[in-house]
Short mmCIF file of C-alpha atoms and ligand atoms in Angstrom, two decimals:
data_model
loop_
_atom_site.label_atom_id
_atom_site.label_comp_id
_atom_site.label_asym_id
_atom_site.label_seq_id
_atom_site.Cartn_x
_atom_site.Cartn_y
_atom_site.Cartn_z
CA MET F 13 0.02 0.05 -0.04
CA ASN F 14 1.12 3.48 -0.88
CA PRO F 15 2.43 5.04 2.41
CA ASN F 16 0.45 8.14 1.82
CA THR F 17 -2.85 6.28 1.85
CA PRO F 18 -5.41 5.97 3.41
CA LEU F 19 -5.06 8.99 5.72
CA LEU F 20 -8.83 10.09 5.49
CA ALA F 21 -11.42 7.29 4.96
CA PRO F 22 -13.32 7.76 1.67
CA SER F 23 -16.53 9.77 2.46
CA THR F 24 -19.54 8.41 0.70
CA ALA F 25 -22.12 11.15 0.62
CA ASP F 26 -25.39 10.28 2.24
CA GLY F 27 -27.97 9.54 -0.13
CA ASP F 28 -25.97 7.85 -2.84
CA LEU F 29 -28.12 4.87 -2.76
CA ALA F 30 -31.37 6.80 -2.16
CA GLY F 31 -34.52 5.03 -3.44
CA LYS F 32 -32.58 1.65 -3.86
CA HIS F 33 -33.63 -1.53 -2.32
CA ILE F 34 -31.01 -4.06 -1.89
CA VAL F 35 -31.28 -7.74 -0.59
CA LEU F 36 -28.11 -8.33 1.50
CA GLY F 37 -27.50 -12.03 1.59
CA LEU F 38 -25.29 -13.44 4.20
CA THR F 39 -23.69 -17.04 4.00
CA GLY F 40 -21.51 -19.01 6.34
CA GLY F 41 -18.34 -17.32 6.90
CA ILE F 42 -16.40 -15.42 9.68
CA ALA F 43 -16.64 -12.20 7.28
CA CYS F 44 -20.31 -11.99 8.61
CA TYR F 45 -19.10 -9.82 11.17
CA LYS F 46 -18.17 -7.23 8.50
CA SER F 47 -21.57 -7.67 7.02
CA ALA F 48 -23.19 -5.79 10.05
CA GLU F 49 -21.01 -2.81 9.22
CA LEU F 50 -21.73 -3.02 5.48
CA CYS F 51 -25.57 -3.12 6.25
CA ARG F 52 -25.01 0.07 8.38
CA LEU F 53 -23.27 1.69 5.33
CA LEU F 54 -25.90 0.71 2.85
CA VAL F 55 -28.81 2.14 5.05
CA LYS F 56 -26.54 5.46 5.74
CA ALA F 57 -26.01 5.82 1.88
CA GLY F 58 -29.91 5.98 1.81
CA ALA F 59 -30.81 2.36 0.68
CA THR F 60 -33.40 0.19 2.12
CA VAL F 61 -31.98 -3.23 3.02
CA GLN F 62 -33.61 -6.61 3.27
CA VAL F 63 -31.10 -9.06 4.94
CA VAL F 64 -31.46 -12.80 4.17
CA MET F 65 -29.31 -15.21 6.01
CA THR F 66 -28.41 -18.87 5.35
CA GLU F 67 -28.39 -21.27 8.24
CA ALA F 68 -24.71 -21.24 8.23
CA ALA F 69 -24.44 -17.47 8.43
CA THR F 70 -26.61 -17.43 11.59
CA GLN F 71 -23.68 -19.47 13.12
CA PHE F 72 -21.52 -16.43 12.78
CA ILE F 73 -23.83 -13.46 13.41
CA THR F 74 -27.30 -13.34 14.83
CA PRO F 75 -30.30 -12.42 12.94
CA VAL F 76 -31.15 -9.90 15.75
CA THR F 77 -28.00 -7.81 14.93
CA MET F 78 -29.07 -7.65 11.32
CA GLN F 79 -32.54 -6.74 12.09
CA ALA F 80 -31.51 -4.02 14.41
CA LEU F 81 -29.16 -2.53 11.79
CA SER F 82 -31.56 -2.92 8.74
CA ASN F 83 -34.62 -2.04 10.83
CA ARG F 84 -36.44 -4.90 9.00
CA PRO F 85 -37.18 -8.47 10.04
CA VAL F 86 -34.42 -10.92 8.69
CA PHE F 87 -35.49 -13.85 6.47
CA GLY F 88 -33.95 -17.25 6.34
CA SER F 89 -36.55 -19.73 5.51
CA GLN F 90 -38.44 -20.49 2.26
CA TRP F 91 -41.24 -21.51 4.43
CA ASP F 92 -41.69 -18.00 6.12
CA ALA F 93 -45.36 -17.77 7.04
CA ARG F 94 -44.92 -13.97 7.33
CA GLU F 95 -45.41 -13.49 3.69
CA PRO F 96 -49.32 -13.69 2.82
CA ASN F 97 -48.49 -16.00 -0.22
CA ASN F 98 -45.91 -17.80 1.57
CA MET F 99 -43.45 -17.07 -1.19
CA PRO F 100 -40.65 -15.16 0.14
CA HIS F 101 -38.21 -16.10 -2.81
CA ILE F 102 -40.59 -14.42 -5.32
CA ASN F 103 -41.68 -11.38 -3.24
CA LEU F 104 -37.99 -10.67 -1.99
CA SER F 105 -36.51 -11.03 -5.29
CA ARG F 106 -39.18 -8.93 -7.11
CA GLU F 107 -38.79 -5.94 -4.71
CA ALA F 108 -34.99 -5.74 -5.08
CA ASP F 109 -32.81 -3.36 -7.22
CA LEU F 110 -29.88 -5.52 -6.58
CA ILE F 111 -28.89 -8.67 -4.62
CA LEU F 112 -25.51 -8.54 -2.74
CA ILE F 113 -24.11 -11.75 -1.30
CA ALA F 114 -21.62 -10.60 1.27
CA PRO F 115 -19.89 -12.94 2.47
CA CYS F 116 -20.37 -15.39 -0.28
CA SER F 117 -18.78 -18.79 0.86
CA ALA F 118 -17.21 -21.22 -1.46
CA ASP F 119 -20.17 -23.39 -0.83
CA PHE F 120 -22.71 -20.88 -1.61
CA ILE F 121 -20.75 -19.96 -4.95
CA ALA F 122 -20.93 -23.67 -5.81
CA ARG F 123 -24.69 -23.75 -5.02
CA LEU F 124 -25.54 -20.95 -7.18
CA VAL F 125 -23.62 -22.31 -10.00
CA GLN F 126 -25.83 -25.50 -9.78
CA GLY F 127 -28.88 -23.62 -9.40
CA ARG F 128 -29.77 -25.23 -6.08
CA THR F 129 -32.73 -24.07 -4.05
CA ASP F 130 -32.47 -25.88 -0.80
CA GLU F 131 -32.36 -22.59 1.24
CA LEU F 132 -34.14 -19.19 0.71
CA LEU F 133 -31.09 -17.31 -0.40
CA SER F 134 -30.12 -19.63 -3.32
CA LEU F 135 -33.85 -20.08 -4.05
CA LEU F 136 -34.37 -16.40 -4.32
CA CYS F 137 -31.09 -15.93 -6.33
CA LEU F 138 -32.41 -18.43 -9.01
CA ALA F 139 -35.88 -16.84 -8.95
CA ARG F 140 -34.63 -13.30 -9.59
CA PRO F 141 -35.74 -11.79 -12.73
CA MET F 142 -32.24 -11.78 -14.38
CA ALA F 143 -32.95 -8.83 -16.83
CA THR F 144 -33.66 -6.48 -14.04
CA VAL F 145 -32.29 -7.77 -10.70
CA PRO F 146 -28.14 -7.91 -10.80
CA LEU F 147 -26.53 -10.43 -8.54
CA LEU F 148 -23.23 -9.19 -7.09
CA VAL F 149 -21.08 -11.46 -5.16
CA ALA F 150 -18.38 -10.68 -2.67
CA PRO F 151 -16.60 -13.92 -1.94
CA ALA F 152 -14.79 -14.85 1.15
CA MET F 153 -12.86 -17.79 2.05
CA ASN F 154 -9.35 -19.22 3.01
CA ARG F 155 -6.64 -18.58 0.43
CA GLU F 156 -6.29 -22.26 -0.44
CA MET F 157 -10.08 -22.52 -1.00
CA TRP F 158 -10.10 -19.43 -3.13
CA VAL F 159 -7.30 -20.55 -5.41
CA HIS F 160 -8.56 -24.11 -5.75
CA PRO F 161 -9.61 -24.81 -9.32
CA ALA F 162 -13.13 -25.90 -8.25
CA THR F 163 -13.77 -22.35 -6.83
CA GLN F 164 -12.20 -20.65 -9.74
CA ARG F 165 -14.24 -22.81 -12.18
CA ASN F 166 -17.31 -22.10 -10.29
CA MET F 167 -16.56 -18.41 -10.30
CA ALA F 168 -16.03 -18.21 -13.98
CA GLN F 169 -19.30 -20.01 -14.71
CA LEU F 170 -21.09 -17.88 -12.25
CA GLN F 171 -19.92 -14.52 -14.16
CA ALA F 172 -20.69 -16.41 -17.33
CA ASP F 173 -24.31 -16.83 -15.81
CA GLY F 174 -24.41 -13.01 -15.40
CA ALA F 175 -23.31 -12.32 -11.79
CA VAL F 176 -20.98 -9.67 -11.01
CA MET F 177 -17.83 -10.73 -9.16
CA LEU F 178 -16.45 -7.98 -6.73
CA GLY F 179 -13.15 -9.57 -6.06
CA VAL F 180 -11.50 -10.29 -2.88
CA GLY F 181 -8.94 -8.61 -0.68
CA THR F 182 -5.53 -9.87 0.46
CA GLY F 183 -3.95 -10.07 3.80
CA ALA F 184 -4.15 -11.87 7.16
CA GLN F 185 -7.09 -14.43 7.43
CA ALA F 186 -9.18 -15.37 10.50
CA CYS F 187 -7.51 -18.95 10.04
CA GLY F 188 -4.00 -17.41 10.57
CA GLU F 189 -2.96 -17.65 7.02
CA THR F 190 -1.98 -14.78 4.89
CA GLY F 191 -3.16 -14.48 1.21
CA ASP F 192 -6.14 -13.77 -1.33
CA GLY F 193 -9.63 -14.50 -0.26
CA ARG F 194 -10.70 -12.07 2.57
CA MET F 195 -13.81 -10.35 1.84
CA LEU F 196 -13.45 -6.80 0.74
CA GLU F 197 -13.91 -4.14 3.42
CA PRO F 198 -17.55 -2.89 3.99
CA ALA F 199 -16.48 0.57 2.62
CA GLU F 200 -15.09 -0.87 -0.55
CA LEU F 201 -18.24 -2.97 -1.07
CA LEU F 202 -20.18 0.12 -0.71
CA GLU F 203 -18.21 2.03 -3.20
CA ASP F 204 -18.67 -0.81 -5.64
CA VAL F 205 -22.48 -0.96 -5.07
CA VAL F 206 -22.71 2.85 -5.54
CA ALA F 207 -20.56 2.48 -8.74
CA PHE F 208 -22.66 -0.27 -10.09
CA PHE F 209 -25.67 2.12 -10.34
CA GLN F 210 -23.85 4.81 -12.05
CA PRO F 211 -24.38 5.15 -15.97
CA LYS F 212 -21.31 3.82 -17.56
CA THR F 213 -20.91 6.90 -19.80
CA LEU F 214 -17.06 6.88 -19.89
CA ALA F 215 -16.76 3.00 -20.75
CA GLY F 216 -13.56 2.53 -22.77
CA GLN F 217 -12.17 5.88 -21.94
CA ARG F 218 -8.73 6.44 -20.16
CA VAL F 219 -8.94 9.48 -18.02
CA LEU F 220 -5.97 11.26 -16.32
CA VAL F 221 -6.68 13.62 -13.47
CA THR F 222 -4.38 15.88 -11.53
CA ALA F 223 -5.35 16.95 -7.82
CA GLY F 224 -4.32 18.82 -4.98
CA PRO F 225 -1.77 21.27 -4.36
CA THR F 226 2.05 21.13 -5.24
CA PHE F 227 4.85 21.63 -2.76
CA GLU F 228 7.84 23.90 -3.88
CA ALA F 229 10.66 23.28 -1.54
CA ILE F 230 12.73 26.44 -0.07
CA ASP F 231 14.91 24.12 1.87
CA PRO F 232 14.67 20.64 3.33
CA VAL F 233 12.10 21.88 6.00
CA ARG F 234 10.20 24.52 4.36
CA GLY F 235 8.27 25.17 1.09
CA ILE F 236 5.54 27.06 -0.72
CA THR F 237 2.05 25.31 -1.15
CA ASN F 238 -1.55 26.26 -1.29
CA LEU F 239 -5.03 25.51 0.30
CA SER F 240 -6.18 23.08 -2.30
CA SER F 241 -7.47 19.81 -0.46
CA GLY F 242 -7.65 17.79 -3.54
CA LYS F 243 -11.24 16.81 -2.79
CA MET F 244 -12.78 17.98 -6.03
CA GLY F 245 -10.17 16.15 -8.07
CA PHE F 246 -10.47 13.02 -5.95
CA ALA F 247 -14.25 13.34 -6.40
CA ILE F 248 -13.73 13.54 -10.25
CA ALA F 249 -11.43 10.68 -10.48
CA ARG F 250 -13.88 8.53 -8.49
CA ALA F 251 -16.87 9.70 -10.51
CA ALA F 252 -14.87 8.76 -13.71
CA ARG F 253 -14.25 5.54 -12.45
CA GLU F 254 -17.86 4.93 -11.44
CA ALA F 255 -18.69 5.79 -14.99
CA GLY F 256 -16.42 2.93 -16.38
CA ALA F 257 -13.30 4.68 -17.21
CA GLU F 258 -9.91 3.45 -16.56
CA VAL F 259 -8.50 6.43 -14.29
CA THR F 260 -5.12 7.59 -13.28
CA LEU F 261 -4.71 10.16 -10.62
CA VAL F 262 -1.70 12.30 -10.11
CA ALA F 263 -1.93 13.71 -6.59
CA GLY F 264 -0.14 16.23 -4.83
CA PRO F 265 0.63 16.02 -1.19
CA VAL F 266 -3.13 15.55 0.23
CA ALA F 267 -4.52 13.53 3.15
CA LEU F 268 -7.13 11.67 1.04
CA ALA F 269 -7.66 7.84 0.32
CA THR F 270 -7.34 6.71 -3.23
CA PRO F 271 -10.95 6.18 -5.03
CA ARG F 272 -11.34 2.48 -5.37
CA GLY F 273 -10.17 1.26 -8.74
CA VAL F 274 -8.27 4.29 -9.50
CA THR F 275 -4.40 4.20 -10.29
CA ARG F 276 -2.75 6.93 -8.12
CA ILE F 277 0.68 8.43 -8.67
CA ASP F 278 1.79 10.79 -5.70
CA VAL F 279 3.76 13.85 -6.54
CA LYS F 280 5.12 16.82 -4.56
CA SER F 281 6.29 19.57 -6.89
CA ALA F 282 4.88 21.03 -10.13
CA GLN F 283 7.90 19.63 -12.00
CA ASN F 284 7.23 15.91 -10.43
CA MET F 285 3.68 16.49 -11.42
CA LEU F 286 4.63 17.43 -14.90
CA GLU F 287 6.81 14.45 -15.27
CA ALA F 288 4.03 12.10 -14.06
CA VAL F 289 1.70 13.64 -16.55
CA ILE F 290 3.50 13.62 -19.70
CA PRO F 291 3.81 9.86 -20.22
CA SER F 292 0.22 9.19 -18.84
CA ALA F 293 -1.13 11.67 -21.24
CA GLN F 294 0.17 9.82 -24.02
CA GLN F 295 -2.22 7.02 -23.32
CA ALA F 296 -5.20 9.05 -22.04
CA THR F 297 -8.32 10.13 -23.91
CA ILE F 298 -9.35 12.66 -21.41
CA PHE F 299 -7.15 14.91 -19.21
CA ILE F 300 -8.81 16.66 -16.44
CA ALA F 301 -6.33 19.22 -14.76
CA THR F 302 -7.95 20.15 -11.21
CA ALA F 303 -4.50 20.59 -9.52
CA ALA F 304 -3.75 23.82 -7.89
CA VAL F 305 -0.14 23.74 -9.35
CA ALA F 306 2.14 26.47 -7.91
CA ASP F 307 2.87 29.19 -10.37
CA TRP F 308 6.39 29.70 -9.15
CA ARG F 309 9.22 27.60 -7.53
CA PRO F 310 12.30 28.83 -5.62
CA ALA F 311 14.97 29.08 -8.15
CA GLN F 312 17.28 27.22 -6.01
CA ALA F 313 16.27 25.02 -3.07
CA ALA F 314 18.83 25.19 -0.30
CA ASP F 315 20.50 21.88 0.62
CA HIS F 316 20.28 22.64 4.19
CA LYS F 317 17.81 24.35 6.37
CA ILE F 318 18.08 28.41 5.93
CA LYS F 319 19.13 29.77 9.43
CA LYS F 320 18.47 33.11 10.92
CA ASP F 321 21.91 34.83 11.33
CA GLY F 322 20.78 36.92 14.28
CA SER F 323 21.01 40.36 12.25
CA GLY F 324 17.27 40.35 11.43
CA ALA F 325 17.86 40.02 7.78
CA THR F 326 15.35 38.02 5.61
CA PRO F 327 16.46 35.43 2.99
CA GLN F 328 16.17 36.75 -0.58
CA LEU F 329 14.23 34.30 -2.39
CA GLN F 330 14.50 34.15 -6.22
CA PHE F 331 11.55 32.54 -8.13
CA VAL F 332 11.17 30.84 -11.35
CA GLU F 333 7.85 30.10 -13.13
CA ASN F 334 6.82 26.45 -13.31
CA THR F 335 5.79 24.77 -16.56
CA ASP F 336 1.85 25.15 -17.19
CA ILE F 337 1.09 21.49 -17.39
CA LEU F 338 -2.33 21.85 -18.79
CA ALA F 339 -1.25 24.26 -21.52
CA THR F 340 1.60 21.87 -22.48
CA VAL F 341 -0.67 18.86 -22.60
CA ALA F 342 -3.40 20.80 -24.55
CA GLN F 343 -0.64 21.75 -27.18
CA SER F 344 0.52 18.12 -27.53
CA ALA F 345 -0.08 16.34 -30.96
CA ARG F 346 -2.44 13.97 -29.24
CA ALA F 347 -4.72 16.72 -28.06
CA LEU F 348 -4.55 18.84 -31.23
CA SER F 349 -5.50 15.76 -33.16
CA GLY F 350 -8.56 15.36 -31.09
CA ALA F 351 -7.47 12.16 -29.49
CA LEU F 352 -7.24 13.72 -25.97
CA PHE F 353 -10.02 15.92 -24.72
CA CYS F 354 -8.46 18.56 -22.22
CA VAL F 355 -10.44 20.12 -19.39
CA GLY F 356 -9.06 22.88 -17.15
CA PHE F 357 -9.83 24.27 -13.95
CA ALA F 358 -9.65 27.88 -12.82
CA ALA F 359 -9.51 28.68 -9.06
CA GLU F 360 -10.62 32.49 -9.15
CA SER F 361 -11.58 34.92 -6.28
CA GLN F 362 -13.70 37.18 -8.41
CA ASN F 363 -14.90 37.76 -11.90
CA LEU F 364 -15.60 33.99 -12.45
CA LEU F 365 -17.19 34.11 -16.04
CA ALA F 366 -14.70 36.60 -17.52
CA ASN F 367 -11.64 34.94 -15.87
CA ALA F 368 -12.67 31.50 -16.96
CA GLN F 369 -13.27 32.56 -20.60
CA ALA F 370 -9.98 34.17 -20.68
CA LYS F 371 -8.29 31.15 -19.03
CA ARG F 372 -10.01 28.67 -21.50
CA ALA F 373 -8.68 30.61 -24.51
CA ARG F 374 -5.24 31.19 -22.92
CA LYS F 375 -4.96 27.42 -22.04
CA GLY F 376 -6.28 26.34 -25.40
CA VAL F 377 -8.55 23.87 -24.06
CA PRO F 378 -12.35 22.94 -25.18
CA LEU F 379 -13.69 22.87 -21.52
CA LEU F 380 -12.72 25.13 -18.60
CA VAL F 381 -14.43 24.67 -15.22
CA GLY F 382 -14.47 27.80 -13.15
CA ASN F 383 -14.86 27.91 -9.35
CA ILE F 384 -14.28 30.35 -6.40
CA GLY F 385 -11.10 29.02 -4.82
CA PRO F 386 -11.24 30.52 -1.31
CA ALA F 387 -15.06 29.41 -0.90
CA THR F 388 -14.39 25.83 -1.79
CA PHE F 389 -10.81 24.84 -0.67
CA GLY F 390 -11.05 22.17 1.91
CA GLN F 391 -14.87 22.00 1.67
CA ASP F 392 -17.08 19.22 0.69
CA HIS F 393 -19.23 21.39 -1.42
CA ASN F 394 -18.65 23.66 -4.50
CA ALA F 395 -20.48 25.45 -7.23
CA LEU F 396 -18.97 25.11 -10.75
CA LEU F 397 -19.14 27.29 -13.97
CA LEU F 398 -18.57 25.19 -17.27
CA VAL F 399 -17.13 27.49 -20.06
CA ASP F 400 -16.90 26.20 -23.47
CA ALA F 401 -16.59 27.89 -26.93
CA HIS F 402 -20.35 28.39 -27.24
CA ARG F 403 -21.74 29.02 -23.69
CA ALA F 404 -21.39 28.99 -20.01
CA THR F 405 -23.35 26.44 -17.87
CA GLU F 406 -23.85 26.69 -14.13
CA LEU F 407 -23.68 23.62 -11.83
CA PRO F 408 -25.30 24.95 -8.83
CA HIS F 409 -24.05 24.46 -5.31
CA ALA F 410 -23.87 20.83 -4.30
CA SER F 411 -21.60 18.17 -2.82
CA LYS F 412 -18.37 17.53 -4.80
CA ARG F 413 -19.51 13.93 -5.26
CA ILE F 414 -22.58 15.13 -7.10
CA LEU F 415 -20.77 17.96 -9.07
CA ALA F 416 -18.13 15.39 -10.15
CA ARG F 417 -20.76 13.12 -11.49
CA GLN F 418 -22.39 16.11 -13.33
CA LEU F 419 -19.05 17.29 -14.80
CA VAL F 420 -18.42 13.61 -16.00
CA ALA F 421 -21.73 13.53 -17.70
CA GLU F 422 -21.00 16.76 -19.42
CA ILE F 423 -17.77 15.57 -20.49
CA ALA F 424 -19.22 12.30 -21.81
CA HIS F 425 -21.82 14.16 -23.75
CA ARG F 426 -19.04 16.48 -25.34
CA ILE F 427 -16.90 13.66 -26.52
CA SER F 428 -19.66 11.44 -27.77
N1 LIG I 16 -2.29 24.54 -14.39
C1 LIG I 16 -1.35 23.53 -14.70
N2 LIG I 16 0.00 23.94 -14.47
C2 LIG I 16 0.43 25.21 -13.97
C3 LIG I 16 -0.64 26.00 -13.63
C4 LIG I 16 -1.81 25.70 -13.71
O1 LIG I 16 -1.63 22.58 -15.19
N3 LIG I 16 1.72 25.34 -13.87
C5 LIG I 16 -3.44 24.28 -14.62
C6 LIG I 16 -4.50 23.94 -13.32
O2 LIG I 16 -4.54 22.64 -13.00
C7 LIG I 16 -5.83 24.38 -13.82
C8 LIG I 16 -5.50 25.51 -14.76
O3 LIG I 16 -4.34 25.36 -15.23
O4 LIG I 16 -6.52 23.37 -14.48
C9 LIG I 16 -5.75 26.92 -14.34
O5 LIG I 16 -5.01 27.07 -12.96
P1 LIG I 16 -5.09 28.48 -12.12
O6 LIG I 16 -4.23 28.27 -11.04
O7 LIG I 16 -6.47 28.79 -11.91
O8 LIG I 16 -4.52 29.41 -13.26
P2 LIG I 16 -3.15 29.94 -13.68
O9 LIG I 16 -2.72 29.23 -14.91
O10 LIG I 16 -2.22 29.77 -12.47
O11 LIG I 16 -3.38 31.38 -14.04
P3 LIG I 16 -3.70 32.78 -12.96
O12 LIG I 16 -2.65 32.73 -12.01
O13 LIG I 16 -3.72 33.84 -13.89
O14 LIG I 16 -4.98 32.62 -12.33
#
C-alpha cells in the first residue's frame, strides 16, 4: 500500500443509494461480522436493506443484529409464514434493485452455479428476474479454497451466468494464514455498489486527473504550497471510474484515500507532476487538470535549512515560473489531433465568468471549469461554472461528489 494512503477514509455522501432496495444475503463465513457494518453503510447511504441469511450465516452473527441494523425482520426460511402468499423467494427478489451476497462462501458459489434451491437465499437468487435484478457476489474464504480449481471454475461459470464478481481482498485471514480470499472491506463494497448504479458513460475511456496542491521546496524543511485539499479532483477521479473509465490520478500532497479502482501516482512539486503527467497523457483520452499547481518555485532549493543569522535580515528568495502542465498537454499532438480531450479548472477569487473565458482561451482547452477557490478549498461542497466555446453552464452548489458526476456527464456528452 502507498504510504500516503489512506489517511482519511473515503466519505460516501449520504443519499448515494437513495431509493434503492438491496437484498443483502449473508452466507456462512467469519466475514459475516463485516456484513453488520456493510448493512449500516448501505442504510446510511440511503438504501433500504432486506437481509436474508443462510442457516450457516446464523452460526456467525445473529439475525437480531442484522434486524436492528437494517430495521427490518431478517428472512432465512423459504417456508416463512409472514409472507401472505408464503413465497418469500418471489416477493423478496421482485422488490430488489440488486442482490448482494456478502460474504459469499465457496459452498454458496457452488450452490449458485448448480442452481440449487435448498435454502431461501439460493432459491431467491435463482428466482430473480435476471434482466432487472443484478446479482453481486463478494466472496470470502481461506486462500487455499479461493485458488482451488473448483472455486475458480465455479466463479468463472457464475460470471458467465451473469453474476458480477466484486473480487477479494488480500492479507491476514481469520484462520491465521495470509493471502487472497478475504472479503472486501465494507467501505469498499459500498463503493462498488454505488458505482454499479452509475451510468457507464465513460466506458472504454482512459481518464487522467491531476489533483491537490503542489509543494515547492525552499529548503529541506520549508516550502510553498496552497490551500487546495484535492477533494474536487479525487471526486472527479472517482466519478470517472464509476462511469466505467480507466482512471489515473496524479495527486499532490493530500490526506485523502485513493478512490477504489483508481491508479494513483503521488507527486510533490509541479515539476514532479509534469513528469508524471506527460507519459500518462500519451495513453489518456481525457485529461482533467484540477490541481492547484504552484505558479512559481524557488529558483534554488537550499540543501540545508536556512538559518537566522541574528541580524534580522530576511532571506532573499528568487523564483522561476513552473511549466504550465495543462497548456503543455493541450498543445500536444495527441490533444491537437482530437485524441485527447482536455479540461482545465480555474480557481478564481472574483469575476468568475470573465476569468474562466479568458483562461480557456489562454490554455487552449475546449472546456474550462471555473470555481471560487477561497470558497471551496477544503470544503465538501462547491459550485461550478462550465465554459466552452459556445456557452457557460452553471452547476449549482452541491456536494463535490454530485458535481463530479455532473461534470463527468457533461464531458461524456461532449466527447460522444
Ligand atoms: N495549471 C497547470 N500547470 C500550472 C498552472 C496551472 O496545469 N503550472 C492548470 C490547473 O491545474 C488548472 C488551470 O491550469 O486546470 C488553471 O489554473 P489556475 O491556477 O487557476 O490558473 P493559472 O494558470 O495559475 O493562472 P492565474 O494565475 O492567472 O489565475
